[in-house]
Coordinates of C-alpha atoms and ligand atoms in Angstrom, one line a residue:
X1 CA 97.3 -40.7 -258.7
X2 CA 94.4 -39.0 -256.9
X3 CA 94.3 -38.5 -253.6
X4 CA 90.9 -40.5 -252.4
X5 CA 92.7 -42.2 -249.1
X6 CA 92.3 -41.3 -245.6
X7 CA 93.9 -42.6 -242.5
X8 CA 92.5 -41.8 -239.3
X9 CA 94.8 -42.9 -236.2
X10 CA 92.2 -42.7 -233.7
X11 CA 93.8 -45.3 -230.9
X12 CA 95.6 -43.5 -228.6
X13 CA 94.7 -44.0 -224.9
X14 CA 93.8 -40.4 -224.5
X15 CA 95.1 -40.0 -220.9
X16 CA 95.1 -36.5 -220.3
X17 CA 91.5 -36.8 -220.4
X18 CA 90.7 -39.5 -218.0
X19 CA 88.5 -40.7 -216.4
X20 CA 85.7 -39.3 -219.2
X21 CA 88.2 -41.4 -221.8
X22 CA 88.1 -44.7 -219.7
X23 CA 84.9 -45.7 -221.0
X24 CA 84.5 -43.7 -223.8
X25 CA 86.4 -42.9 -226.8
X26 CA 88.5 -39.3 -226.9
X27 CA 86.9 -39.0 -230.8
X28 CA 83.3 -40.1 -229.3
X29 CA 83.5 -37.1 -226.9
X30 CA 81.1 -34.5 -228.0
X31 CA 81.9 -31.0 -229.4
X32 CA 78.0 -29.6 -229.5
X33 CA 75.6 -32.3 -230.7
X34 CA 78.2 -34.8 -232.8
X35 CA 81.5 -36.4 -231.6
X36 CA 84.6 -35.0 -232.6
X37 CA 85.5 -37.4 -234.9
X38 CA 82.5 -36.7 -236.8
X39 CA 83.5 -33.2 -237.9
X40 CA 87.1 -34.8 -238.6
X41 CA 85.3 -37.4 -241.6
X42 CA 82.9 -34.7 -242.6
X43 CA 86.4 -32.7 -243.4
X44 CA 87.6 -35.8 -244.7
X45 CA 84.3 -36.4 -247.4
X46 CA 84.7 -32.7 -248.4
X47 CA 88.3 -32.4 -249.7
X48 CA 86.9 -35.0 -252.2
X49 CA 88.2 -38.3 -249.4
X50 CA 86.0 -41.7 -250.6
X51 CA 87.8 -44.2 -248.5
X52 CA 88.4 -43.9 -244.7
X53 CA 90.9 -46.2 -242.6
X54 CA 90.0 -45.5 -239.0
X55 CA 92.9 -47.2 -236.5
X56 CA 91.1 -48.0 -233.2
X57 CA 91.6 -50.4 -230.2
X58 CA 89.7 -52.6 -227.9
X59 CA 88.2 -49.7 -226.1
X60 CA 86.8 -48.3 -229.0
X61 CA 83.4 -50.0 -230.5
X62 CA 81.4 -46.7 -230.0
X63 CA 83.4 -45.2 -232.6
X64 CA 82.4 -48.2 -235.4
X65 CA 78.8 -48.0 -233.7
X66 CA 78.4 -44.6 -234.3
X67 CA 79.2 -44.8 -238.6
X68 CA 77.4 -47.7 -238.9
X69 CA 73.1 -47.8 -239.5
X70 CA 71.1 -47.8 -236.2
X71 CA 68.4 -50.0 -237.1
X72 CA 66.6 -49.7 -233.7
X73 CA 66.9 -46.3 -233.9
X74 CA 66.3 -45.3 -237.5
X75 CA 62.6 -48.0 -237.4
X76 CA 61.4 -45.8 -234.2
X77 CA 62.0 -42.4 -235.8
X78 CA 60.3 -43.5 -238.5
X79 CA 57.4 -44.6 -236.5
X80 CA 57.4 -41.2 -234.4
X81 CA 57.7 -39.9 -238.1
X82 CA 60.7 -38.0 -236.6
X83 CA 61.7 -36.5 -240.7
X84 CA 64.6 -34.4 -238.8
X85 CA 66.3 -36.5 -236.9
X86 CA 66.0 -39.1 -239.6
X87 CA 67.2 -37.2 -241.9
X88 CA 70.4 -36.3 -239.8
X89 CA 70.9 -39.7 -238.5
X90 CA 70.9 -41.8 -242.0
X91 CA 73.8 -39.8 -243.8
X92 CA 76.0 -40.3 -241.2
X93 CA 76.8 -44.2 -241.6
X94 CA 77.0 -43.3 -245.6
X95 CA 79.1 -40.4 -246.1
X96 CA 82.0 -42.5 -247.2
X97 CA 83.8 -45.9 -247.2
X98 CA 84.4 -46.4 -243.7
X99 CA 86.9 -49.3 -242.5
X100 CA 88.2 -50.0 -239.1
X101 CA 91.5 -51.6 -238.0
X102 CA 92.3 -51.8 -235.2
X103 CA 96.2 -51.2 -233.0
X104 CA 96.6 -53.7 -230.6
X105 CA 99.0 -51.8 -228.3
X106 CA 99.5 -47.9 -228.6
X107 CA 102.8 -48.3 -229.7
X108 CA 102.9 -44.4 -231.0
X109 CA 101.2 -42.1 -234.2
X110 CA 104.3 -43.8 -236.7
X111 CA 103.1 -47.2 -235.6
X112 CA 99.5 -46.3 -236.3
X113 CA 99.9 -45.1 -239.6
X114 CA 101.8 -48.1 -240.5
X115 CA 98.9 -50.1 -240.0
X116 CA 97.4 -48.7 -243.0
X117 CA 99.9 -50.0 -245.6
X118 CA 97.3 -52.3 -246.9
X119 CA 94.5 -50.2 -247.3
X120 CA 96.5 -48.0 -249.2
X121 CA 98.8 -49.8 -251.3
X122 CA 101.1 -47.5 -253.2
X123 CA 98.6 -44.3 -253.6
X124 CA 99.0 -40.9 -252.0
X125 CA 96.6 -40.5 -249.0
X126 CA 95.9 -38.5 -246.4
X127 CA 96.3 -38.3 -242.6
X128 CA 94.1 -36.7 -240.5
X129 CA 94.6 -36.9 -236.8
X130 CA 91.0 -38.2 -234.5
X131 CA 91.6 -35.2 -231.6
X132 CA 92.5 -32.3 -233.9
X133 CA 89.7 -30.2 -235.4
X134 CA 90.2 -27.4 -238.0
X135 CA 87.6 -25.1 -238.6
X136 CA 88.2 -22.9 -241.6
X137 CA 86.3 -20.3 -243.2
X138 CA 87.8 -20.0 -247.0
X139 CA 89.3 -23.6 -248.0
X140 CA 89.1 -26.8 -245.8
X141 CA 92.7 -27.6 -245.1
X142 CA 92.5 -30.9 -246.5
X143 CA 91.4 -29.7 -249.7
X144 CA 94.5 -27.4 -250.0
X145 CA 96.7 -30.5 -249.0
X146 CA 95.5 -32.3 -251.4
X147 CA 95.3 -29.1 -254.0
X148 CA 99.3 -29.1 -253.4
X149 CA 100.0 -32.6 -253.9
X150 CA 98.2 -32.9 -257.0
X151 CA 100.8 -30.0 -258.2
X152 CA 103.8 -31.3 -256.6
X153 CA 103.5 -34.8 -256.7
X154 CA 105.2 -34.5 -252.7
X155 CA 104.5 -35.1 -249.2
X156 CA 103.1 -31.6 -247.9
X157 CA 101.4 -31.2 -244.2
X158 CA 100.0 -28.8 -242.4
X159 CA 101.5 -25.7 -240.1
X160 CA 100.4 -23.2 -237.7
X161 CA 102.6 -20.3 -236.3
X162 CA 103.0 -20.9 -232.4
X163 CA 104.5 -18.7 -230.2
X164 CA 108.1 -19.0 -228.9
X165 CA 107.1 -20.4 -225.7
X166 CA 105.1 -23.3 -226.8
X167 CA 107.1 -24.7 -229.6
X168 CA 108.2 -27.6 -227.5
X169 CA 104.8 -28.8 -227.5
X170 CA 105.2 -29.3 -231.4
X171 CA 107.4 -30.9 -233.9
X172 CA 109.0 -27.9 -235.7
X173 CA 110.4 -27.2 -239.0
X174 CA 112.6 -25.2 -240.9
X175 CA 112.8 -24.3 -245.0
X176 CA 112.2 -21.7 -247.0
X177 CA 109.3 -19.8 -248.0
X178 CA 108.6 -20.8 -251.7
X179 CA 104.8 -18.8 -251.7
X180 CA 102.2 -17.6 -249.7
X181 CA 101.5 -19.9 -246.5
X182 CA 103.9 -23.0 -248.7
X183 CA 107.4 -23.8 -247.2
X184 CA 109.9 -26.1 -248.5
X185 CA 110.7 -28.2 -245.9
X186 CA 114.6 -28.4 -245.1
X187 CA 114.2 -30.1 -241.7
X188 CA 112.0 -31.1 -238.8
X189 CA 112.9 -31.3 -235.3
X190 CA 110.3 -32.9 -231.7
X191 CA 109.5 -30.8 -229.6
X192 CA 112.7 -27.9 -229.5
X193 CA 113.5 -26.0 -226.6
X194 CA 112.4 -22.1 -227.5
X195 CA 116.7 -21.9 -228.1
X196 CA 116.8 -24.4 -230.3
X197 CA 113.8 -23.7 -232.6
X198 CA 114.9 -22.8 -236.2
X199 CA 111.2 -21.3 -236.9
X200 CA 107.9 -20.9 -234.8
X201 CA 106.4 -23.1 -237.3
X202 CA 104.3 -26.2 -235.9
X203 CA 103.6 -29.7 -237.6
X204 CA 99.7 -30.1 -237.1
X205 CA 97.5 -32.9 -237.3
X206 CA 96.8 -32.6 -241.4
X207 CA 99.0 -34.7 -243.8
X208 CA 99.1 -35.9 -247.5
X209 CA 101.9 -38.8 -248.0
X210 CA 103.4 -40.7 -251.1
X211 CA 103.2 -44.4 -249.5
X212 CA 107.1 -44.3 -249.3
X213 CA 106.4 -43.3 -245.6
X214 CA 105.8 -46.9 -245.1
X215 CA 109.2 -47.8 -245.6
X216 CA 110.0 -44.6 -243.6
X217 CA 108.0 -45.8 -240.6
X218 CA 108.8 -49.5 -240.8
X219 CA 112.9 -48.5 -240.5
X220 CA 111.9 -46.1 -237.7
X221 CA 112.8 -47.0 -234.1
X222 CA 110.8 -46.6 -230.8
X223 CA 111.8 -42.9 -230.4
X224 CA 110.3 -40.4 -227.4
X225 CA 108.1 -42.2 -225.1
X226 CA 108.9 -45.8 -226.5
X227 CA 106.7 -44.8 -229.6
X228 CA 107.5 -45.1 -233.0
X229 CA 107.1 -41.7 -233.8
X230 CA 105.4 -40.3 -237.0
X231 CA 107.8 -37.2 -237.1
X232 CA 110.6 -39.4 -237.0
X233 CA 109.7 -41.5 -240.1
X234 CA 108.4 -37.5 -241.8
X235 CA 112.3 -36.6 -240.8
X236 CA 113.6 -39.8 -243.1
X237 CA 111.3 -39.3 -245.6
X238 CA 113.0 -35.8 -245.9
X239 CA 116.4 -37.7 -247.4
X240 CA 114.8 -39.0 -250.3
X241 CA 111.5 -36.7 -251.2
X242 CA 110.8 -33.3 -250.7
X243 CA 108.4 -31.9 -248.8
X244 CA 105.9 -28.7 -248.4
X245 CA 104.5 -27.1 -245.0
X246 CA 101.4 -25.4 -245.8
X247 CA 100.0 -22.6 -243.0
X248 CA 96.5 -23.0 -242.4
X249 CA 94.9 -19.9 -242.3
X250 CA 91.6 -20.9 -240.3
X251 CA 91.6 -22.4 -236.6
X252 CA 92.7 -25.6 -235.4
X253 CA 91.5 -26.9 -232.0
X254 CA 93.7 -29.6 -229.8
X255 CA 90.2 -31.6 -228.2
X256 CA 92.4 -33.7 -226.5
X257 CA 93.3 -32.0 -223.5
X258 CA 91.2 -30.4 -221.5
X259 CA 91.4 -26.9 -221.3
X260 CA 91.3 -27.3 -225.8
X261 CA 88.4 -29.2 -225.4
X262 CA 86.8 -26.5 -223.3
X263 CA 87.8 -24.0 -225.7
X264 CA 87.0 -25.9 -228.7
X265 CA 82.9 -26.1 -227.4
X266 CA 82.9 -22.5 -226.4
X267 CA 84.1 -21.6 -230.0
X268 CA 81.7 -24.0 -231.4
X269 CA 79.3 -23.0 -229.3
X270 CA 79.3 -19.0 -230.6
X271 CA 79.0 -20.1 -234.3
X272 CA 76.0 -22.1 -233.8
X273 CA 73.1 -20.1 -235.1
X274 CA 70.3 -21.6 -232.9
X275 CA 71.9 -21.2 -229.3
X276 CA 75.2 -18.3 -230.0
X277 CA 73.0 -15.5 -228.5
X278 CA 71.7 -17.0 -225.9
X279 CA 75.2 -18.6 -224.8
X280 CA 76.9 -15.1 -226.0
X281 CA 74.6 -14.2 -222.6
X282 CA 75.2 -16.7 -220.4
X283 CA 78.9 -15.9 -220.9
X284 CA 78.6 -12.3 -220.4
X285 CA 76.8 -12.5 -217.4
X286 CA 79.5 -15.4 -216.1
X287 CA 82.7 -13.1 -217.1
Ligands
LIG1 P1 98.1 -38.2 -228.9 O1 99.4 -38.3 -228.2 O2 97.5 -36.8 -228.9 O3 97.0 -39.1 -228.3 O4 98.2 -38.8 -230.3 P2 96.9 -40.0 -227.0 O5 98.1 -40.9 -227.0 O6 95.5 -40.6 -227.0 O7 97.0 -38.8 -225.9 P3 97.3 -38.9 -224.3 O8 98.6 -38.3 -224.2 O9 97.2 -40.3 -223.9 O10 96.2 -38.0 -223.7 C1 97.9 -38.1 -231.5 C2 97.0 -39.0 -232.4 O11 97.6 -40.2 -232.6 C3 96.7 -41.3 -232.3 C4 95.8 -40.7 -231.2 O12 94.5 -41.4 -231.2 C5 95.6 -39.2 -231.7 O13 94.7 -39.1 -232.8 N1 97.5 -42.4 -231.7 C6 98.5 -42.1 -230.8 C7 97.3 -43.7 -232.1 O14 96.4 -43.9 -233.0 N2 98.0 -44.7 -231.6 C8 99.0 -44.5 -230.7 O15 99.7 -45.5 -230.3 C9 99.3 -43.2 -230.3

């Protein structure tokens, strides 16, 4: 079966950036001139994605707002006979099937995915995580997911190299090397002490699943925080499929704390065409 599912768990209560997140959406938060989440479907639409599960909560209408038409909007462009903005306005609410459930307490990542057992039935789909953007200049990440699951028929997700000292901000994994940038996954451990780390290789927010996971996530228990825990359920899933850890070879920004928010404009920021000299400037002078 094709890939042509997306799940985007886009409810957590993005603390570490409060207050700007007590109002408004983490995903709504804007990286240049369009909110994260944005770039996240765009990725989504271009690995070949046709139907988008967004999980949200109460807090988080803007994010449905913003994918759906704005009449108001749209009818007083067109009577300015604003052609630009129109024409990157309208695409926005029709670049894919976009649905919207939403997660009535954050009860963790596992529990969010779960939600989208539904939608999904028993097709392989993708996960891709509302605060994590990857920017990549050969092959979107998703795409190369997907590129692997359609030769494997397995699980496979996404890995960066970390170093030593931060791999107990990741879930880790160990395996063996079976080509270029693929590992075999053997096992995965939360957040290891630098001792205890079998690799430097980090789980990131990219994922293709066969919809066995369900099971995997329904038998899962509260784990770290109280949360049911989408590494857990990945660990489980280990006992009766294999699975692959692709490295992504382009950039993958964390917008979900602040300091990788601030570095994820600033990057964004020097690609732009129309304003990287000038800000190239501004930083020089600054530094
Ligand atoms: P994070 O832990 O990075 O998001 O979850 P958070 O909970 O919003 O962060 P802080 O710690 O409070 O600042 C990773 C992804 O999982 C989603 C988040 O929206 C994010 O995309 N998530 C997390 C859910 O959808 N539901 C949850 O219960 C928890």
């Amino acid at each position: 079966m094709k890939v042509r599912k997306a799940v985007i768990p886009a409810a957590g209560l993005g603390t570490r950036l409060l207050p700007a997140t007590k109002a408004v959406p983490k995903e709504m938060l804007p990286i240049l001139d369009k909110p994260a989440i944005q770039y996240i479907v765009e990725e989504a639409v271009e690995a070949g994605i046709e139907e988008i599960l967004i999980i949200t909560n109460r807090g988080k209408d803007a994010i449905e707002n913003h994918f759906d038409i704005s009449y108001e909007l749209e009818k007083h462009l067109e009577e300015k006979n604003n052609q630009e903005m129109l024409e990157m306005l309208k695409p926005i609410s029709k670049m894919a099937k976009i649905y919207f459930i939403r997660q009535q307490s954050p009860n963790g990542l596992g529990h969010a995915v779960g939600m989208a057992k539904e939608f999904i039935k028993d097709e392989p789909f993708a996960v891709l995580l509302g605060d994590d953007l990857f920017y990549h200049e050969e092959q979107n990440c998703l795409k190369s997911l997907i590129d692997i699951y359609d030769r494997e028929k397995k699980s496979v997700f996404a890995l960066m190299q970390v170093p030593l000292a931060d791999v107990s901000k990741y879930g880790i994994i160990s395996g063996n090397k079976v080509e270029e940038n693929l590992y075999n996954v053997k096992g995965l451990i939360e957040k290891p002490s630098p001792m205890e780390a079998p690799t430097n290789l980090a789980v990131i927010g990219r994922y293709v699943f066969t919809s066995k996971i369900f099971e995997m996530i329904e038998e899962t228990k509260p784990g770290k925080g109280g949360e049911i825990q989408l590494t857990d359920a990945m660990y489980k899933l280990l006992a009766f499929q294999g699975m692959y850890g692709y490295i992504f070879d382009g950039k993958r920004y964390d917008t979900g704390n602040l300091l990788g928010y601030l570095k994820t404009i600033v990057d964004y920021a020097l690609r732009r065409e129309d304003i990287s000299e000038s800000f190239k400037e501004f930083l020089k002078e600054k530094i």
